[in-house]
Amino acid sequence: MSNEQPETGRARRVTIFDVAAASGVSRGTISRYLNDSGYVSESARQAIKDAVEEVGYVPNTAARSLATRQTKNIAFVVHESHNMFYNDPNLGGMLTAANRVLSEADFQLVILILDTEQTLSRIAGHLRGGYVDGAILVSVRAEDPLLRIVQELGIPAAMAGRPAGASSVPWVDVDNVEAARGISARLVGTGRKRIAMIEGPETMRAARERLAGFTSAVGAHFDANLVIPTPDWGHESGFDAMREILRREPAVDGVFAACDAIAIGAMDALREAGKSVPGDVGVVGFDDSLWAKRSFPGLSTVRQPVEEMGARMAAMVLRQLKGEDLRHTHEIVPTSIVWRDSA
C-alpha cells in the first residue's frame, strides 16, 4: 500500500481509517483496542494487529495524550552532576530496572539531570507543564527544592532513599545504619584499631546514617578526626579524602568508605603512599557495584540491591497512576555483606 501523494512526494500519515479498511473492523473497536479502554474480541484483536503491521500505523501520541490526559512519560530525575551520572554504576542499575518495569506498562522513561540552579528551573517547568505523568527522584538532598516542587504539584512520584524531613512522597531504601554497622564491625573483627571513615556528602541522609552505623560498630576506637566528608560519591573525592586521612594519621589501619567508588579512590591513594591493601590498611565499601567487582584486590562491601530499588520505585509510580494512595508509604529492601580480599 503506497502512502505517497504524487503531487507533493510527501508521505501521507497512516490513520485509523486505513486500519479499519485493512482489517474490516469498525473504528470504534479499533479505538478501544488502541486505548485499551473496553472489550475487544480475540478475533478482532488479531485482525487489528495484522492491519496495523500491514499499513504501518503509528498512534498519534499527542492526540492520545489529549484524550487520556496522559503523556505516557515518567521522569527519572537525578540530582547529581553529569559526570557522576555517567560514572556511577548504581544509577545505571536503578535506571535500567525502572525502565524495564515502565516499558512493560507502555510508559517511556525520560532522564532529567539536575546539576545547576538553571537546570532546577527548567526541570520544575517541565514537571509543572504536564510533560510527564510522574517522577522517580534519585540523590535527593536535605531541604531539596525538587522534592518540595513535586509535593506541591501532587504528581505521582517515588524517591530513592529516606527523606531528610517530612515528606508525603513514597520512598524505597535500605537500612543504612544497620548495613554500615555490620560491615564496620566485621572490619573491627579483623583486628584493626585506627579506623577511619570517608563519609560521603553530609547533605545526603544516607551518608549520615552510614556514619551512625560506623560509629556504633567501632565503639571506643572511634575518632572524629578520622571522619572525612566528601562533596560527592566519586572516585576522586575518595582519593583526596584518603590523602587527608594519611596526613592526619599515618598509622591508620582500616577505612570504611560510604560507597564503592570512594573506596576505590581511597585504595588508589593508599597505593600512591606505598601502603598495601589489606596488609597495611583494610578497606571496605558500600554498594557492591562494578567498582567493587573489578578492583584489585576485590573490595569487601555491602550489597545494595539497586536494581530492585529501581523496579520498586517504578511500580510505586504506576500504582499511583492507577489511583492508589501511597502517601507516606515506604519499602526497605535487604542488604548483605560481600566479603572479598580488601580487608
Short mmCIF file of C-alpha atoms in Angstrom, two decimals:
data_model
loop_
_atom_site.label_atom_id
_atom_site.label_comp_id
_atom_site.label_asym_id
_atom_site.label_seq_id
_atom_site.Cartn_x
_atom_site.Cartn_y
_atom_site.Cartn_z
CA MET A 1 0.00 0.00 0.00
CA SER A 2 1.61 3.28 -1.07
CA ASN A 3 1.40 6.31 1.18
CA GLU A 4 2.91 8.68 -1.39
CA GLN A 5 0.94 11.62 -2.81
CA PRO A 6 2.20 12.15 -6.39
CA GLU A 7 1.63 15.90 -6.41
CA THR A 8 3.89 16.60 -3.41
CA GLY A 9 6.01 13.49 -2.95
CA ARG A 10 5.43 13.70 0.82
CA ALA A 11 4.29 10.69 2.83
CA ARG A 12 0.68 10.77 3.99
CA ARG A 13 0.19 9.88 7.62
CA VAL A 14 -1.48 6.50 8.03
CA THR A 15 -4.66 6.89 10.06
CA ILE A 16 -7.17 4.75 11.91
CA PHE A 17 -9.31 4.84 8.73
CA ASP A 18 -6.58 2.86 6.94
CA VAL A 19 -6.50 0.33 9.75
CA ALA A 20 -10.30 -0.01 9.56
CA ALA A 21 -10.21 -0.54 5.79
CA ALA A 22 -7.46 -3.16 6.04
CA SER A 23 -8.95 -5.05 8.99
CA GLY A 24 -12.68 -4.82 8.29
CA VAL A 25 -13.16 -3.77 11.93
CA SER A 26 -15.07 -0.65 12.99
CA ARG A 27 -13.19 2.46 14.04
CA GLY A 28 -14.82 2.34 17.48
CA THR A 29 -13.49 -1.17 18.11
CA ILE A 30 -10.06 -0.15 16.85
CA SER A 31 -10.08 2.84 19.19
CA ARG A 32 -10.94 0.60 22.17
CA TYR A 33 -8.11 -1.75 21.20
CA LEU A 34 -5.53 1.03 20.81
CA ASN A 35 -6.51 2.75 24.07
CA ASP A 36 -7.15 -0.48 25.97
CA SER A 37 -10.44 1.05 27.06
CA GLY A 38 -13.02 -1.68 26.57
CA TYR A 39 -13.84 -5.17 25.39
CA VAL A 40 -12.45 -6.32 22.05
CA SER A 41 -12.88 -9.91 20.89
CA GLU A 42 -9.81 -12.01 20.26
CA SER A 43 -10.55 -12.31 16.53
CA ALA A 44 -10.91 -8.52 16.22
CA ARG A 45 -7.68 -8.00 18.17
CA GLN A 46 -5.78 -10.22 15.79
CA ALA A 47 -7.30 -8.55 12.72
CA ILE A 48 -6.40 -5.11 14.04
CA LYS A 49 -2.88 -6.18 14.96
CA ASP A 50 -2.31 -7.61 11.46
CA ALA A 51 -3.72 -4.47 9.83
CA VAL A 52 -1.56 -2.17 11.95
CA GLU A 53 1.54 -4.02 10.78
CA GLU A 54 0.34 -4.10 7.18
CA VAL A 55 -0.36 -0.40 6.79
CA GLY A 56 2.40 0.82 9.13
CA TYR A 57 0.10 2.61 11.53
CA VAL A 58 1.75 4.58 14.37
CA PRO A 59 -0.56 6.02 17.08
CA ASN A 60 -0.69 9.80 17.34
CA THR A 61 0.66 10.16 20.87
CA ALA A 62 -0.16 13.87 21.08
CA ALA A 63 -3.81 13.21 20.31
CA ARG A 64 -3.87 10.27 22.70
CA SER A 65 -2.44 12.46 25.47
CA LEU A 66 -5.27 14.94 24.98
CA ALA A 67 -7.85 12.18 25.13
CA THR A 68 -6.41 10.24 28.08
CA ARG A 69 -4.72 13.13 29.89
CA GLN A 70 -1.57 11.02 30.00
CA THR A 71 1.74 11.66 28.25
CA LYS A 72 2.99 8.09 28.94
CA ASN A 73 6.26 9.68 30.09
CA ILE A 74 7.84 9.24 33.53
CA ALA A 75 10.74 11.47 34.58
CA PHE A 76 13.85 9.91 36.12
CA VAL A 77 15.32 12.94 37.90
CA VAL A 78 18.90 12.63 39.18
CA HIS A 79 20.26 15.37 41.45
CA GLU A 80 23.92 14.86 40.52
CA SER A 81 26.48 16.27 38.12
CA HIS A 82 26.64 14.84 34.61
CA ASN A 83 30.00 13.30 35.49
CA MET A 84 28.53 11.42 38.46
CA PHE A 85 25.55 10.29 36.39
CA TYR A 86 27.72 8.71 33.70
CA ASN A 87 30.24 7.15 36.11
CA ASP A 88 28.03 5.83 38.90
CA PRO A 89 27.04 2.21 38.13
CA ASN A 90 24.36 2.34 40.84
CA LEU A 91 22.44 4.95 38.89
CA GLY A 92 22.72 2.82 35.76
CA GLY A 93 21.35 -0.25 37.52
CA MET A 94 18.50 1.68 39.09
CA LEU A 95 17.60 3.36 35.80
CA THR A 96 17.69 0.12 33.79
CA ALA A 97 15.38 -1.69 36.21
CA ALA A 98 12.93 1.22 36.39
CA ASN A 99 12.87 1.48 32.61
CA ARG A 100 12.09 -2.24 32.28
CA VAL A 101 9.09 -2.01 34.60
CA LEU A 102 7.77 1.14 32.92
CA SER A 103 8.29 -0.22 29.40
CA GLU A 104 6.21 -3.29 30.24
CA ALA A 105 3.41 -0.87 31.17
CA ASP A 106 3.89 1.09 27.92
CA PHE A 107 5.50 4.11 29.60
CA GLN A 108 8.65 5.90 28.46
CA LEU A 109 11.38 6.93 30.89
CA VAL A 110 12.69 10.49 30.43
CA ILE A 111 16.06 11.26 32.05
CA LEU A 112 16.46 14.71 33.67
CA ILE A 113 19.79 15.61 35.33
CA LEU A 114 19.66 18.35 37.95
CA ASP A 115 23.10 19.91 38.40
CA THR A 116 22.58 23.71 38.49
CA GLU A 117 20.02 26.28 39.63
CA GLN A 118 19.21 26.95 35.99
CA THR A 119 18.58 23.25 35.46
CA LEU A 120 16.29 23.19 38.50
CA SER A 121 14.16 25.95 36.99
CA ARG A 122 13.92 24.11 33.68
CA ILE A 123 13.03 20.78 35.31
CA ALA A 124 10.44 22.46 37.53
CA GLY A 125 8.86 23.97 34.41
CA HIS A 126 8.89 20.55 32.75
CA LEU A 127 7.06 18.99 35.69
CA ARG A 128 4.59 21.86 36.06
CA GLY A 129 3.91 21.90 32.31
CA GLY A 130 2.44 18.40 32.37
CA TYR A 131 5.09 16.89 30.10
CA VAL A 132 5.34 13.82 32.35
CA ASP A 133 2.81 11.77 34.28
CA GLY A 134 5.07 11.05 37.24
CA ALA A 135 8.63 11.17 38.54
CA ILE A 136 11.30 8.99 40.11
CA LEU A 137 13.70 11.06 42.24
CA VAL A 138 17.28 9.99 42.90
CA SER A 139 20.01 11.56 45.09
CA VAL A 140 17.64 13.92 46.85
CA ARG A 141 19.41 16.28 49.27
CA ALA A 142 18.34 17.71 52.61
CA GLU A 143 15.96 20.65 52.02
CA ASP A 144 15.93 19.75 48.34
CA PRO A 145 13.71 22.20 46.37
CA LEU A 146 12.98 19.44 43.85
CA LEU A 147 11.16 17.38 46.47
CA ARG A 148 9.17 20.43 47.56
CA ILE A 149 8.12 21.10 43.96
CA VAL A 150 6.98 17.51 43.42
CA GLN A 151 4.93 17.57 46.63
CA GLU A 152 3.32 20.89 45.71
CA LEU A 153 2.32 19.56 42.29
CA GLY A 154 0.97 16.34 43.78
CA ILE A 155 2.15 14.27 40.82
CA PRO A 156 2.71 10.51 41.26
CA ALA A 157 6.29 10.09 42.44
CA ALA A 158 8.71 7.87 44.31
CA MET A 159 12.20 8.52 45.60
CA ALA A 160 15.37 6.59 46.33
CA GLY A 161 16.29 6.93 49.98
CA ARG A 162 14.55 8.04 53.12
CA PRO A 163 13.75 11.78 53.00
CA ALA A 164 15.67 14.08 55.34
CA GLY A 165 12.48 15.67 56.70
CA ALA A 166 8.73 15.34 56.49
CA SER A 167 7.59 14.16 53.06
CA SER A 168 4.47 12.60 51.60
CA VAL A 169 6.37 11.11 48.64
CA PRO A 170 6.78 7.32 48.94
CA TRP A 171 10.34 6.04 49.06
CA VAL A 172 12.48 2.92 48.79
CA ASP A 173 15.68 2.46 50.78
CA VAL A 174 17.98 0.07 52.62
CA ASP A 175 18.71 0.11 56.35
CA ASN A 176 21.86 2.19 56.02
CA VAL A 177 22.60 2.26 59.74
CA GLU A 178 22.44 -1.49 60.23
CA ALA A 179 24.29 -2.26 56.98
CA ALA A 180 27.12 0.13 57.86
CA ARG A 181 27.26 -1.24 61.40
CA GLY A 182 27.53 -4.78 60.09
CA ILE A 183 30.43 -4.27 57.71
CA SER A 184 32.25 -1.90 60.08
CA ALA A 185 32.01 -4.48 62.86
CA ARG A 186 33.49 -7.10 60.56
CA LEU A 187 36.35 -4.71 59.76
CA VAL A 188 36.94 -4.22 63.50
CA GLY A 189 36.90 -8.01 63.85
CA THR A 190 39.99 -8.26 61.63
CA GLY A 191 41.99 -6.58 64.41
CA ARG A 192 42.10 -3.03 63.08
CA LYS A 193 42.47 -0.31 65.73
CA ARG A 194 42.90 3.04 63.92
CA ILE A 195 39.86 3.02 61.66
CA ALA A 196 38.79 5.98 59.53
CA MET A 197 35.61 6.67 57.61
CA ILE A 198 35.15 8.57 54.36
CA GLU A 199 31.58 9.70 54.90
CA GLY A 200 30.19 10.96 51.59
CA PRO A 201 28.18 14.19 51.16
CA GLU A 202 26.89 15.48 54.51
CA THR A 203 23.74 16.80 52.79
CA MET A 204 22.73 13.22 51.98
CA ARG A 205 20.84 11.32 54.66
CA ALA A 206 22.38 8.02 53.55
CA ALA A 207 25.86 9.37 54.34
CA ARG A 208 24.84 10.46 57.83
CA GLU A 209 23.12 7.13 58.53
CA ARG A 210 26.17 5.16 57.42
CA LEU A 211 28.29 7.29 59.73
CA ALA A 212 25.93 6.44 62.60
CA GLY A 213 26.32 2.73 61.88
CA PHE A 214 30.11 3.05 61.67
CA THR A 215 30.26 4.99 64.94
CA SER A 216 28.23 2.31 66.71
CA ALA A 217 30.42 -0.51 65.41
CA VAL A 218 33.87 0.92 66.19
CA GLY A 219 32.87 1.99 69.71
CA ALA A 220 35.91 3.01 71.76
CA HIS A 221 38.07 3.10 68.62
CA PHE A 222 36.01 5.96 67.14
CA ASP A 223 38.00 9.12 66.38
CA ALA A 224 36.03 12.05 64.93
CA ASN A 225 39.30 13.41 63.48
CA LEU A 226 39.38 10.38 61.18
CA VAL A 227 35.93 11.02 59.64
CA ILE A 228 36.16 12.94 56.37
CA PRO A 229 33.06 14.12 54.46
CA THR A 230 33.24 14.47 50.67
CA PRO A 231 31.41 16.74 48.20
CA ASP A 232 30.10 13.78 46.19
CA TRP A 233 30.20 9.99 45.86
CA GLY A 234 33.06 9.99 43.34
CA HIS A 235 36.41 8.23 42.99
CA GLU A 236 38.41 11.48 43.04
CA SER A 237 36.73 12.55 46.28
CA GLY A 238 37.72 9.25 47.86
CA PHE A 239 41.30 9.70 46.67
CA ASP A 240 41.54 13.22 48.14
CA ALA A 241 39.91 12.19 51.43
CA MET A 242 42.31 9.28 51.88
CA ARG A 243 45.26 11.59 51.36
CA GLU A 244 43.90 13.84 54.11
CA ILE A 245 43.40 10.87 56.45
CA LEU A 246 47.02 9.77 55.93
CA ARG A 247 48.16 13.32 56.68
CA ARG A 248 46.21 13.30 59.95
CA GLU A 249 47.05 9.72 60.94
CA PRO A 250 49.84 7.90 59.05
CA ALA A 251 49.21 4.80 61.21
CA VAL A 252 45.60 4.35 60.05
CA ASP A 253 44.97 0.63 59.51
CA GLY A 254 41.30 0.49 58.47
CA VAL A 255 38.89 2.51 56.29
CA PHE A 256 35.15 2.29 55.79
CA ALA A 257 34.13 4.21 52.66
CA ALA A 258 30.47 5.20 52.28
CA CYS A 259 30.37 3.90 48.70
CA ASP A 260 32.46 1.71 46.42
CA ALA A 261 33.71 4.50 44.14
CA ILE A 262 35.04 6.36 47.19
CA ALA A 263 36.61 3.13 48.47
CA ILE A 264 38.48 2.52 45.21
CA GLY A 265 39.71 6.13 45.26
CA ALA A 266 40.98 5.52 48.80
CA MET A 267 42.75 2.33 47.72
CA ASP A 268 44.49 4.21 44.90
CA ALA A 269 45.67 6.89 47.36
CA LEU A 270 46.97 4.20 49.71
CA ARG A 271 48.94 2.59 46.89
CA GLU A 272 50.36 6.01 45.97
CA ALA A 273 51.52 6.36 49.58
CA GLY A 274 53.21 2.94 49.49
CA LYS A 275 50.57 1.26 51.67
CA SER A 276 49.35 -2.25 50.85
CA VAL A 277 45.70 -3.34 50.93
CA PRO A 278 44.84 -5.30 53.03
CA GLY A 279 48.34 -5.77 54.53
CA ASP A 280 48.73 -2.27 55.95
CA VAL A 281 45.18 -0.98 55.65
CA GLY A 282 41.91 -2.89 55.38
CA VAL A 283 39.31 -1.16 53.19
CA VAL A 284 35.56 -1.80 52.93
CA GLY A 285 32.88 -0.07 50.89
CA PHE A 286 29.15 0.06 50.28
CA ASP A 287 27.09 -0.90 47.16
CA ASP A 288 28.70 -3.99 45.57
CA SER A 289 28.87 -2.13 42.29
CA LEU A 290 31.13 -2.80 39.32
CA TRP A 291 33.81 -0.79 41.15
CA ALA A 292 33.94 -3.50 43.83
CA LYS A 293 33.87 -6.45 41.46
CA ARG A 294 36.63 -5.15 39.18
CA SER A 295 39.05 -3.77 41.78
CA PHE A 296 42.27 -5.45 42.88
CA PRO A 297 42.15 -6.73 45.49
CA GLY A 298 38.41 -7.36 45.34
CA LEU A 299 36.53 -4.92 47.56
CA SER A 300 34.69 -6.14 50.64
CA THR A 301 31.40 -4.26 50.65
CA VAL A 302 27.68 -4.13 51.38
CA ARG A 303 25.47 -5.34 48.57
CA GLN A 304 22.77 -2.75 47.95
CA PRO A 305 20.14 -4.12 45.52
CA VAL A 306 19.83 -1.02 43.35
CA GLU A 307 18.03 -2.87 40.55
CA GLU A 308 15.29 -3.95 42.95
CA MET A 309 15.06 -0.40 44.28
CA GLY A 310 14.62 0.98 40.76
CA ALA A 311 11.94 -1.57 39.94
CA ARG A 312 10.03 -0.86 43.15
CA MET A 313 10.07 2.90 42.61
CA ALA A 314 8.73 2.49 39.08
CA ALA A 315 5.98 0.19 40.40
CA MET A 316 5.05 2.78 43.04
CA VAL A 317 4.58 5.46 40.38
CA LEU A 318 2.43 3.15 38.25
CA ARG A 319 0.27 2.21 41.24
CA GLN A 320 -0.39 5.89 41.93
CA LEU A 321 -1.32 6.45 38.30
CA LYS A 322 -3.95 3.74 38.77
CA GLY A 323 -5.41 5.64 41.71
CA GLU A 324 -3.69 4.12 44.74
CA ASP A 325 -2.86 6.50 47.58
CA LEU A 326 0.76 5.76 48.56
CA ARG A 327 1.45 8.91 50.55
CA HIS A 328 3.89 8.25 53.41
CA THR A 329 4.48 4.71 52.09
CA HIS A 330 7.98 3.25 52.21
CA GLU A 331 9.73 -0.04 51.47
CA ILE A 332 13.04 -1.29 52.92
CA VAL A 333 14.99 -3.74 50.78
CA PRO A 334 17.51 -6.12 52.41
CA THR A 335 21.29 -5.84 52.12
CA SER A 336 24.07 -8.38 52.62
CA ILE A 337 27.82 -8.28 53.21
CA VAL A 338 30.05 -9.45 50.37
CA TRP A 339 33.48 -10.20 51.84
CA ARG A 340 36.42 -10.16 49.44
CA ASP A 341 40.17 -9.61 49.84
CA SER A 342 40.47 -5.86 50.59
CA ALA A 343 40.08 -6.38 54.34
#
